[in-house]
Amino acid sequence: MSSFDSVIDVQTGEVKSGRRGCVLVSRAIGSCVAVGVYDLKYGCAGLSHVMLPGVAERNLNRFRYAHDALNELMRQMDTMGSCSSDRIVCLAGGANVLKHPDDSICRLVTASVRNVVAEKGLVVVAESLGGTERRMVRLDSRLGFFYCAVGDSTEKLLWAADSSPTISASSALI
């Protein structure tokens, strides 16, 4: 990946963004949901690794929570000149990696992320959600590509900027 301007690693509970030329990567996405945002006009991008549903009660680790993380993600996109009407969203994660029949955190996080995305009027163009395997995502802002790997598989292109904004990738929905 040395041909990219920068590679930005996004850990659990983090929100990071960059201008055209950056690559945002998040690994070990289990019940969490990675939210990738790409600006179709300027090519800037952001990625959030959301761990918990709702809003943080305190400032400590607040970007682990869907509402706070997505507000910060939109703030960062705004500072790069991005307009909400030019943004698309890709989602990945929300898996029941512990394989417990009563494990609901993955569904709660996914629902919370979807609610905040809808409240902000953003369009989800692709997703890879559910199932029981962890995921890894890579958002290449230079090319406008969003890749996802499920389990130990190789990464696959989930969405490309030159594709239709209504594209839907294969996903294991919960």
Short mmCIF file of N, CA and C in Angstrom, two decimals:
data_model
loop_
_atom_site.label_atom_id
_atom_site.label_comp_id
_atom_site.label_asym_id
_atom_site.label_seq_id
_atom_site.Cartn_x
_atom_site.Cartn_y
_atom_site.Cartn_z
N MET A 1 0.81 -1.20 0.00
CA MET A 1 0.00 0.00 0.00
C MET A 1 0.85 1.26 0.00
N SER A 2 2.08 1.15 -0.30
CA SER A 2 2.95 2.31 -0.25
C SER A 2 2.64 3.36 -1.31
N SER A 3 1.82 2.99 -2.31
CA SER A 3 1.49 3.97 -3.34
C SER A 3 0.43 4.97 -2.87
N PHE A 4 -0.15 4.76 -1.72
CA PHE A 4 -1.17 5.66 -1.20
C PHE A 4 -0.51 6.78 -0.40
N ASP A 5 -1.20 7.92 -0.35
CA ASP A 5 -0.69 9.04 0.44
C ASP A 5 -0.57 8.67 1.91
N SER A 6 -1.59 7.97 2.43
CA SER A 6 -1.53 7.56 3.82
C SER A 6 -2.48 6.41 4.08
N VAL A 7 -2.09 5.56 5.01
CA VAL A 7 -2.94 4.47 5.48
C VAL A 7 -3.30 4.79 6.92
N ILE A 8 -4.59 4.83 7.20
CA ILE A 8 -5.08 5.21 8.52
C ILE A 8 -5.78 4.01 9.13
N ASP A 9 -5.27 3.55 10.25
CA ASP A 9 -5.84 2.41 10.96
C ASP A 9 -6.90 2.91 11.93
N VAL A 10 -8.09 2.32 11.87
CA VAL A 10 -9.21 2.73 12.72
C VAL A 10 -9.53 1.60 13.69
N GLN A 11 -9.24 1.84 14.95
CA GLN A 11 -9.48 0.84 16.01
C GLN A 11 -10.91 0.95 16.54
N THR A 12 -11.30 -0.01 17.34
CA THR A 12 -12.62 0.00 17.99
C THR A 12 -12.81 1.30 18.76
N GLY A 13 -13.96 1.94 18.53
CA GLY A 13 -14.27 3.18 19.22
C GLY A 13 -13.60 4.41 18.65
N GLU A 14 -13.00 4.29 17.47
CA GLU A 14 -12.33 5.43 16.85
C GLU A 14 -13.11 5.91 15.63
N VAL A 15 -12.91 7.18 15.33
CA VAL A 15 -13.47 7.82 14.15
C VAL A 15 -12.31 8.55 13.48
N LYS A 16 -12.03 8.22 12.22
CA LYS A 16 -10.93 8.88 11.51
C LYS A 16 -11.37 9.20 10.09
N SER A 17 -10.71 10.17 9.51
CA SER A 17 -11.05 10.58 8.15
C SER A 17 -9.80 11.09 7.45
N GLY A 18 -9.93 11.25 6.14
CA GLY A 18 -8.82 11.78 5.36
C GLY A 18 -9.28 12.24 4.00
N ARG A 19 -8.43 13.01 3.38
CA ARG A 19 -8.71 13.54 2.04
C ARG A 19 -8.42 12.49 0.98
N ARG A 20 -8.74 12.81 -0.26
CA ARG A 20 -8.48 11.88 -1.38
C ARG A 20 -7.03 11.41 -1.31
N GLY A 21 -6.84 10.13 -1.48
CA GLY A 21 -5.50 9.55 -1.43
C GLY A 21 -5.26 8.72 -0.19
N CYS A 22 -6.11 8.83 0.81
CA CYS A 22 -5.92 8.04 2.03
C CYS A 22 -6.62 6.69 1.89
N VAL A 23 -6.19 5.76 2.70
CA VAL A 23 -6.85 4.46 2.82
C VAL A 23 -7.16 4.26 4.28
N LEU A 24 -8.42 4.04 4.60
CA LEU A 24 -8.86 3.80 5.98
C LEU A 24 -9.11 2.30 6.14
N VAL A 25 -8.56 1.72 7.21
CA VAL A 25 -8.66 0.29 7.43
C VAL A 25 -9.14 0.02 8.85
N SER A 26 -10.07 -0.92 8.98
CA SER A 26 -10.49 -1.36 10.31
C SER A 26 -10.56 -2.88 10.30
N ARG A 27 -10.00 -3.47 11.35
CA ARG A 27 -9.92 -4.93 11.44
C ARG A 27 -10.69 -5.42 12.66
N ALA A 28 -10.86 -6.71 12.73
CA ALA A 28 -11.49 -7.36 13.89
C ALA A 28 -12.85 -6.73 14.21
N ILE A 29 -13.67 -6.62 13.19
CA ILE A 29 -15.03 -6.09 13.37
C ILE A 29 -15.93 -7.29 13.63
N GLY A 30 -16.33 -7.46 14.86
CA GLY A 30 -17.20 -8.58 15.24
C GLY A 30 -18.64 -8.12 15.32
N SER A 31 -19.13 -7.93 16.54
CA SER A 31 -20.49 -7.42 16.73
C SER A 31 -20.56 -5.92 16.47
N CYS A 32 -19.41 -5.28 16.40
CA CYS A 32 -19.34 -3.85 16.07
C CYS A 32 -19.79 -3.63 14.63
N VAL A 33 -20.01 -2.37 14.28
CA VAL A 33 -20.34 -2.03 12.90
C VAL A 33 -19.37 -0.95 12.43
N ALA A 34 -18.70 -1.22 11.32
CA ALA A 34 -17.85 -0.22 10.68
C ALA A 34 -18.73 0.60 9.74
N VAL A 35 -18.64 1.91 9.87
CA VAL A 35 -19.40 2.82 9.03
C VAL A 35 -18.41 3.60 8.17
N GLY A 36 -18.43 3.32 6.87
CA GLY A 36 -17.56 4.02 5.93
C GLY A 36 -18.36 5.08 5.20
N VAL A 37 -17.81 6.28 5.12
CA VAL A 37 -18.47 7.38 4.41
C VAL A 37 -17.51 7.89 3.34
N TYR A 38 -18.04 8.06 2.14
CA TYR A 38 -17.23 8.56 1.02
C TYR A 38 -17.96 9.73 0.38
N ASP A 39 -17.22 10.80 0.10
CA ASP A 39 -17.80 11.96 -0.57
C ASP A 39 -17.56 11.82 -2.06
N LEU A 40 -18.65 11.71 -2.80
CA LEU A 40 -18.59 11.49 -4.25
C LEU A 40 -17.98 12.67 -5.00
N LYS A 41 -18.08 13.87 -4.47
CA LYS A 41 -17.59 15.06 -5.14
C LYS A 41 -16.11 15.31 -4.87
N TYR A 42 -15.71 15.27 -3.59
CA TYR A 42 -14.34 15.62 -3.21
C TYR A 42 -13.43 14.42 -2.98
N GLY A 43 -13.99 13.23 -2.84
CA GLY A 43 -13.17 12.05 -2.64
C GLY A 43 -12.63 11.88 -1.23
N CYS A 44 -13.07 12.72 -0.31
CA CYS A 44 -12.63 12.52 1.07
C CYS A 44 -13.45 11.38 1.67
N ALA A 45 -12.93 10.79 2.75
CA ALA A 45 -13.58 9.61 3.32
C ALA A 45 -13.41 9.58 4.83
N GLY A 46 -14.29 8.85 5.48
CA GLY A 46 -14.21 8.67 6.92
C GLY A 46 -14.66 7.28 7.29
N LEU A 47 -14.17 6.81 8.43
CA LEU A 47 -14.51 5.47 8.90
C LEU A 47 -14.65 5.49 10.41
N SER A 48 -15.72 4.88 10.87
CA SER A 48 -15.97 4.76 12.31
C SER A 48 -16.16 3.29 12.65
N HIS A 49 -15.57 2.87 13.77
CA HIS A 49 -15.70 1.49 14.25
C HIS A 49 -16.58 1.55 15.51
N VAL A 50 -17.89 1.40 15.30
CA VAL A 50 -18.89 1.57 16.36
C VAL A 50 -19.05 0.28 17.15
N MET A 51 -18.92 0.41 18.47
CA MET A 51 -18.97 -0.75 19.36
C MET A 51 -20.31 -0.92 20.07
N LEU A 52 -20.98 0.19 20.38
CA LEU A 52 -22.17 0.14 21.23
C LEU A 52 -23.32 0.96 20.65
N PRO A 53 -24.55 0.57 20.95
CA PRO A 53 -25.69 1.34 20.46
C PRO A 53 -25.92 2.60 21.30
N GLY A 54 -26.67 3.55 20.72
CA GLY A 54 -27.12 4.71 21.48
C GLY A 54 -26.11 5.81 21.64
N VAL A 55 -26.24 6.51 22.78
CA VAL A 55 -25.46 7.70 23.10
C VAL A 55 -24.64 7.44 24.37
N ALA A 56 -23.42 7.93 24.40
CA ALA A 56 -22.59 7.80 25.60
C ALA A 56 -23.16 8.67 26.72
N GLU A 57 -23.18 8.13 27.93
CA GLU A 57 -23.66 8.89 29.08
C GLU A 57 -22.60 9.86 29.58
N ARG A 58 -21.34 9.55 29.32
CA ARG A 58 -20.23 10.43 29.70
C ARG A 58 -19.31 10.58 28.50
N ASN A 59 -18.37 11.49 28.60
CA ASN A 59 -17.43 11.71 27.49
C ASN A 59 -16.40 10.60 27.33
N LEU A 60 -16.22 9.78 28.35
CA LEU A 60 -15.24 8.72 28.31
C LEU A 60 -15.59 7.70 27.22
N ASN A 61 -14.72 7.50 26.27
CA ASN A 61 -14.91 6.54 25.18
C ASN A 61 -16.20 6.76 24.41
N ARG A 62 -16.60 8.00 24.24
CA ARG A 62 -17.90 8.28 23.63
C ARG A 62 -18.00 7.86 22.18
N PHE A 63 -16.89 7.75 21.45
CA PHE A 63 -16.97 7.35 20.04
C PHE A 63 -17.18 5.85 19.87
N ARG A 64 -17.28 5.13 20.96
CA ARG A 64 -17.68 3.73 20.89
C ARG A 64 -19.19 3.60 20.61
N TYR A 65 -19.92 4.67 20.86
CA TYR A 65 -21.39 4.67 20.75
C TYR A 65 -21.83 5.23 19.39
N ALA A 66 -22.87 4.59 18.82
CA ALA A 66 -23.32 4.92 17.47
C ALA A 66 -23.61 6.41 17.27
N HIS A 67 -24.41 6.99 18.12
CA HIS A 67 -24.81 8.38 17.93
C HIS A 67 -23.61 9.32 17.97
N ASP A 68 -22.78 9.17 18.98
CA ASP A 68 -21.62 10.04 19.14
C ASP A 68 -20.59 9.83 18.02
N ALA A 69 -20.37 8.57 17.66
CA ALA A 69 -19.39 8.27 16.61
C ALA A 69 -19.82 8.85 15.27
N LEU A 70 -21.09 8.69 14.93
CA LEU A 70 -21.54 9.19 13.63
C LEU A 70 -21.63 10.71 13.61
N ASN A 71 -21.95 11.32 14.73
CA ASN A 71 -21.89 12.80 14.78
C ASN A 71 -20.47 13.28 14.53
N GLU A 72 -19.50 12.62 15.15
CA GLU A 72 -18.10 12.99 14.96
C GLU A 72 -17.66 12.73 13.52
N LEU A 73 -18.10 11.62 12.96
CA LEU A 73 -17.75 11.30 11.57
C LEU A 73 -18.27 12.38 10.62
N MET A 74 -19.50 12.81 10.83
CA MET A 74 -20.06 13.87 9.98
C MET A 74 -19.35 15.20 10.20
N ARG A 75 -18.96 15.48 11.45
CA ARG A 75 -18.21 16.72 11.75
C ARG A 75 -16.88 16.72 11.00
N GLN A 76 -16.19 15.58 11.05
CA GLN A 76 -14.90 15.49 10.35
C GLN A 76 -15.08 15.64 8.84
N MET A 77 -16.12 15.05 8.29
CA MET A 77 -16.38 15.19 6.85
C MET A 77 -16.68 16.65 6.51
N ASP A 78 -17.46 17.30 7.37
CA ASP A 78 -17.78 18.72 7.17
C ASP A 78 -16.51 19.57 7.10
N THR A 79 -15.55 19.30 7.98
CA THR A 79 -14.33 20.12 8.03
C THR A 79 -13.49 19.97 6.77
N MET A 80 -13.72 18.89 6.00
CA MET A 80 -12.99 18.70 4.75
C MET A 80 -13.77 19.27 3.56
N GLY A 81 -14.90 19.95 3.84
CA GLY A 81 -15.68 20.55 2.78
C GLY A 81 -16.76 19.67 2.20
N SER A 82 -16.94 18.50 2.76
CA SER A 82 -17.95 17.56 2.27
C SER A 82 -19.35 18.05 2.60
N CYS A 83 -20.26 17.82 1.69
CA CYS A 83 -21.67 18.16 1.88
C CYS A 83 -22.46 16.86 2.01
N SER A 84 -23.40 16.82 2.93
CA SER A 84 -24.13 15.57 3.18
C SER A 84 -24.80 15.00 1.93
N SER A 85 -25.19 15.84 0.99
CA SER A 85 -25.85 15.34 -0.22
C SER A 85 -24.87 14.61 -1.15
N ASP A 86 -23.57 14.76 -0.92
CA ASP A 86 -22.56 14.09 -1.75
C ASP A 86 -21.99 12.85 -1.07
N ARG A 87 -22.52 12.48 0.09
CA ARG A 87 -21.97 11.38 0.87
C ARG A 87 -22.75 10.09 0.66
N ILE A 88 -22.00 8.99 0.59
CA ILE A 88 -22.62 7.67 0.59
C ILE A 88 -22.06 6.91 1.79
N VAL A 89 -22.77 5.86 2.18
CA VAL A 89 -22.39 5.09 3.36
C VAL A 89 -22.33 3.60 3.02
N CYS A 90 -21.30 2.93 3.54
CA CYS A 90 -21.20 1.48 3.48
C CYS A 90 -21.09 0.97 4.91
N LEU A 91 -21.75 -0.15 5.18
CA LEU A 91 -21.76 -0.74 6.52
C LEU A 91 -21.20 -2.16 6.49
N ALA A 92 -20.48 -2.54 7.55
CA ALA A 92 -19.97 -3.91 7.65
C ALA A 92 -19.85 -4.28 9.12
N GLY A 93 -20.16 -5.52 9.44
CA GLY A 93 -20.03 -6.03 10.80
C GLY A 93 -21.33 -6.57 11.32
N GLY A 94 -21.60 -6.30 12.59
CA GLY A 94 -22.85 -6.74 13.21
C GLY A 94 -23.01 -8.25 13.27
N ALA A 95 -21.91 -8.96 13.46
CA ALA A 95 -21.96 -10.43 13.48
C ALA A 95 -22.07 -10.96 14.92
N ASN A 96 -22.69 -12.09 15.04
CA ASN A 96 -22.78 -12.79 16.33
C ASN A 96 -21.57 -13.72 16.42
N VAL A 97 -20.40 -13.13 16.64
CA VAL A 97 -19.15 -13.88 16.61
C VAL A 97 -19.03 -14.87 17.77
N LEU A 98 -19.74 -14.63 18.85
CA LEU A 98 -19.70 -15.56 19.98
C LEU A 98 -20.64 -16.74 19.77
N LYS A 99 -21.50 -16.63 18.79
CA LYS A 99 -22.45 -17.67 18.39
C LYS A 99 -23.39 -18.08 19.53
N HIS A 100 -23.73 -17.12 20.38
CA HIS A 100 -24.70 -17.37 21.44
C HIS A 100 -26.10 -17.10 20.89
N PRO A 101 -27.04 -17.99 21.13
CA PRO A 101 -28.39 -17.79 20.59
C PRO A 101 -29.07 -16.53 21.12
N ASP A 102 -28.71 -16.09 22.31
CA ASP A 102 -29.35 -14.92 22.91
C ASP A 102 -28.48 -13.66 22.83
N ASP A 103 -27.43 -13.69 22.02
CA ASP A 103 -26.55 -12.53 21.89
C ASP A 103 -27.21 -11.49 21.00
N SER A 104 -27.62 -10.38 21.59
CA SER A 104 -28.35 -9.36 20.83
C SER A 104 -27.54 -8.10 20.56
N ILE A 105 -26.32 -7.99 21.09
CA ILE A 105 -25.56 -6.75 20.92
C ILE A 105 -25.33 -6.43 19.44
N CYS A 106 -25.09 -7.46 18.63
CA CYS A 106 -24.86 -7.21 17.21
C CYS A 106 -26.10 -6.59 16.56
N ARG A 107 -27.28 -7.06 16.90
CA ARG A 107 -28.52 -6.49 16.34
C ARG A 107 -28.77 -5.09 16.87
N LEU A 108 -28.47 -4.86 18.14
CA LEU A 108 -28.67 -3.54 18.74
C LEU A 108 -27.75 -2.48 18.13
N VAL A 109 -26.49 -2.84 17.93
CA VAL A 109 -25.54 -1.91 17.33
C VAL A 109 -25.94 -1.61 15.89
N THR A 110 -26.29 -2.65 15.13
CA THR A 110 -26.71 -2.46 13.74
C THR A 110 -27.93 -1.57 13.65
N ALA A 111 -28.93 -1.83 14.48
CA ALA A 111 -30.15 -1.02 14.47
C ALA A 111 -29.86 0.43 14.84
N SER A 112 -29.01 0.63 15.83
CA SER A 112 -28.66 1.98 16.27
C SER A 112 -27.94 2.74 15.15
N VAL A 113 -26.99 2.10 14.50
CA VAL A 113 -26.27 2.73 13.39
C VAL A 113 -27.25 3.08 12.27
N ARG A 114 -28.11 2.14 11.92
CA ARG A 114 -29.10 2.40 10.85
C ARG A 114 -30.00 3.59 11.21
N ASN A 115 -30.42 3.68 12.46
CA ASN A 115 -31.27 4.79 12.89
C ASN A 115 -30.57 6.14 12.74
N VAL A 116 -29.31 6.21 13.17
CA VAL A 116 -28.58 7.47 13.08
C VAL A 116 -28.32 7.83 11.62
N VAL A 117 -27.97 6.85 10.81
CA VAL A 117 -27.74 7.10 9.38
C VAL A 117 -29.02 7.64 8.74
N ALA A 118 -30.16 7.05 9.08
CA ALA A 118 -31.45 7.51 8.53
C ALA A 118 -31.78 8.93 9.02
N GLU A 119 -31.55 9.20 10.31
CA GLU A 119 -31.80 10.53 10.86
C GLU A 119 -31.00 11.60 10.14
N LYS A 120 -29.80 11.23 9.69
CA LYS A 120 -28.92 12.18 9.01
C LYS A 120 -29.21 12.26 7.51
N GLY A 121 -30.16 11.45 7.05
CA GLY A 121 -30.54 11.47 5.64
C GLY A 121 -29.49 10.92 4.70
N LEU A 122 -28.63 10.04 5.21
CA LEU A 122 -27.56 9.46 4.39
C LEU A 122 -28.06 8.21 3.68
N VAL A 123 -27.42 7.89 2.57
CA VAL A 123 -27.81 6.74 1.76
C VAL A 123 -26.81 5.60 1.96
N VAL A 124 -27.30 4.44 2.37
CA VAL A 124 -26.47 3.24 2.47
C VAL A 124 -26.48 2.58 1.10
N VAL A 125 -25.31 2.48 0.48
CA VAL A 125 -25.22 1.92 -0.87
C VAL A 125 -24.78 0.46 -0.88
N ALA A 126 -24.15 0.00 0.20
CA ALA A 126 -23.71 -1.39 0.27
C ALA A 126 -23.51 -1.78 1.73
N GLU A 127 -23.69 -3.06 1.99
CA GLU A 127 -23.48 -3.53 3.35
C GLU A 127 -23.10 -5.00 3.35
N SER A 128 -22.41 -5.38 4.39
CA SER A 128 -22.08 -6.76 4.68
C SER A 128 -22.27 -6.90 6.18
N LEU A 129 -23.45 -7.38 6.56
CA LEU A 129 -23.85 -7.41 7.97
C LEU A 129 -24.34 -8.79 8.38
N GLY A 130 -24.20 -9.08 9.67
CA GLY A 130 -24.75 -10.30 10.24
C GLY A 130 -23.81 -11.49 10.14
N GLY A 131 -24.39 -12.65 10.24
CA GLY A 131 -23.60 -13.88 10.23
C GLY A 131 -22.88 -14.09 11.55
N THR A 132 -21.82 -14.89 11.51
CA THR A 132 -21.08 -15.22 12.73
C THR A 132 -19.58 -15.00 12.61
N GLU A 133 -19.13 -14.39 11.51
CA GLU A 133 -17.69 -14.21 11.32
C GLU A 133 -17.29 -12.74 11.36
N ARG A 134 -16.10 -12.49 11.87
CA ARG A 134 -15.56 -11.14 11.94
C ARG A 134 -15.32 -10.61 10.54
N ARG A 135 -15.15 -9.31 10.45
CA ARG A 135 -14.87 -8.67 9.17
C ARG A 135 -13.68 -7.73 9.26
N MET A 136 -13.16 -7.38 8.10
CA MET A 136 -12.14 -6.36 7.94
C MET A 136 -12.61 -5.51 6.78
N VAL A 137 -12.46 -4.18 6.91
CA VAL A 137 -12.85 -3.30 5.81
C VAL A 137 -11.69 -2.38 5.43
N ARG A 138 -11.73 -1.95 4.17
CA ARG A 138 -10.73 -1.02 3.66
C ARG A 138 -11.46 -0.05 2.74
N LEU A 139 -11.35 1.23 3.03
CA LEU A 139 -11.95 2.28 2.23
C LEU A 139 -10.83 3.07 1.55
N ASP A 140 -10.75 2.93 0.24
CA ASP A 140 -9.71 3.57 -0.55
C ASP A 140 -10.29 4.85 -1.15
N SER A 141 -9.92 5.99 -0.60
CA SER A 141 -10.51 7.25 -1.06
C SER A 141 -9.95 7.71 -2.40
N ARG A 142 -8.79 7.21 -2.76
CA ARG A 142 -8.21 7.58 -4.06
C ARG A 142 -9.05 7.02 -5.20
N LEU A 143 -9.51 5.79 -5.04
CA LEU A 143 -10.27 5.12 -6.08
C LEU A 143 -11.78 5.16 -5.82
N GLY A 144 -12.17 5.43 -4.57
CA GLY A 144 -13.58 5.38 -4.22
C GLY A 144 -14.07 3.95 -4.13
N PHE A 145 -13.24 3.06 -3.56
CA PHE A 145 -13.58 1.64 -3.42
C PHE A 145 -13.73 1.30 -1.95
N PHE A 146 -14.73 0.47 -1.64
CA PHE A 146 -14.93 -0.03 -0.29
C PHE A 146 -14.83 -1.55 -0.35
N TYR A 147 -13.82 -2.10 0.32
CA TYR A 147 -13.57 -3.54 0.32
C TYR A 147 -13.98 -4.14 1.66
N CYS A 148 -14.32 -5.42 1.64
CA CYS A 148 -14.67 -6.12 2.88
C CYS A 148 -14.19 -7.57 2.78
N ALA A 149 -13.65 -8.07 3.87
CA ALA A 149 -13.29 -9.49 3.99
C ALA A 149 -14.10 -10.06 5.15
N VAL A 150 -14.66 -11.24 4.93
CA VAL A 150 -15.44 -11.92 5.96
C VAL A 150 -14.65 -13.13 6.42
N GLY A 151 -14.45 -13.22 7.75
CA GLY A 151 -13.67 -14.34 8.29
C GLY A 151 -12.26 -14.31 7.75
N ASP A 152 -11.78 -15.47 7.28
CA ASP A 152 -10.42 -15.58 6.74
C ASP A 152 -10.38 -15.44 5.23
N SER A 153 -11.49 -15.06 4.62
CA SER A 153 -11.53 -14.93 3.17
C SER A 153 -10.73 -13.71 2.72
N THR A 154 -10.41 -13.67 1.45
CA THR A 154 -9.74 -12.50 0.91
C THR A 154 -10.76 -11.38 0.76
N GLU A 155 -10.28 -10.16 0.78
CA GLU A 155 -11.22 -9.04 0.66
C GLU A 155 -11.81 -9.00 -0.74
N LYS A 156 -13.06 -8.53 -0.77
CA LYS A 156 -13.78 -8.39 -2.02
C LYS A 156 -14.31 -6.96 -2.12
N LEU A 157 -14.44 -6.48 -3.33
CA LEU A 157 -14.99 -5.16 -3.55
C LEU A 157 -16.48 -5.18 -3.17
N LEU A 158 -16.85 -4.35 -2.22
CA LEU A 158 -18.24 -4.26 -1.78
C LEU A 158 -18.96 -3.14 -2.52
N TRP A 159 -18.23 -2.05 -2.83
CA TRP A 159 -18.83 -0.92 -3.53
C TRP A 159 -17.74 -0.12 -4.22
N ALA A 160 -18.08 0.43 -5.39
CA ALA A 160 -17.16 1.30 -6.12
C ALA A 160 -17.87 2.60 -6.47
N ALA A 161 -17.17 3.71 -6.40
CA ALA A 161 -17.75 5.03 -6.64
C ALA A 161 -18.36 5.15 -8.02
N ASP A 162 -17.86 4.41 -8.98
CA ASP A 162 -18.42 4.51 -10.33
C ASP A 162 -19.61 3.59 -10.55
N SER A 163 -20.04 2.90 -9.50
CA SER A 163 -21.21 2.03 -9.62
C SER A 163 -22.47 2.78 -9.24
N SER A 164 -23.58 2.17 -9.50
CA SER A 164 -24.87 2.78 -9.20
C SER A 164 -25.00 3.04 -7.71
N PRO A 165 -25.57 4.21 -7.33
CA PRO A 165 -25.70 4.50 -5.90
C PRO A 165 -26.72 3.63 -5.19
N THR A 166 -27.40 2.76 -5.89
CA THR A 166 -28.36 1.87 -5.24
C THR A 166 -27.86 0.44 -5.16
N ILE A 167 -26.58 0.23 -5.44
CA ILE A 167 -26.03 -1.12 -5.42
C ILE A 167 -26.18 -1.76 -4.05
N SER A 168 -26.42 -3.03 -4.02
CA SER A 168 -26.50 -3.76 -2.76
C SER A 168 -25.63 -4.99 -2.90
N ALA A 169 -24.71 -5.17 -1.99
CA ALA A 169 -23.82 -6.31 -2.04
C ALA A 169 -24.42 -7.46 -1.26
N SER A 170 -23.87 -8.65 -1.46
CA SER A 170 -24.37 -9.79 -0.71
C SER A 170 -24.09 -9.57 0.76
N SER A 171 -25.06 -9.87 1.56
CA SER A 171 -24.89 -9.70 3.00
C SER A 171 -25.73 -10.73 3.72
N ALA A 172 -25.30 -11.04 4.90
CA ALA A 172 -26.05 -11.93 5.77
C ALA A 172 -26.77 -11.05 6.77
N LEU A 173 -27.96 -10.63 6.44
CA LEU A 173 -28.68 -9.69 7.29
C LEU A 173 -29.21 -10.37 8.54
N ILE A 174 -29.23 -9.60 9.62
CA ILE A 174 -29.81 -10.14 10.85
C ILE A 174 -31.24 -9.69 10.98
#
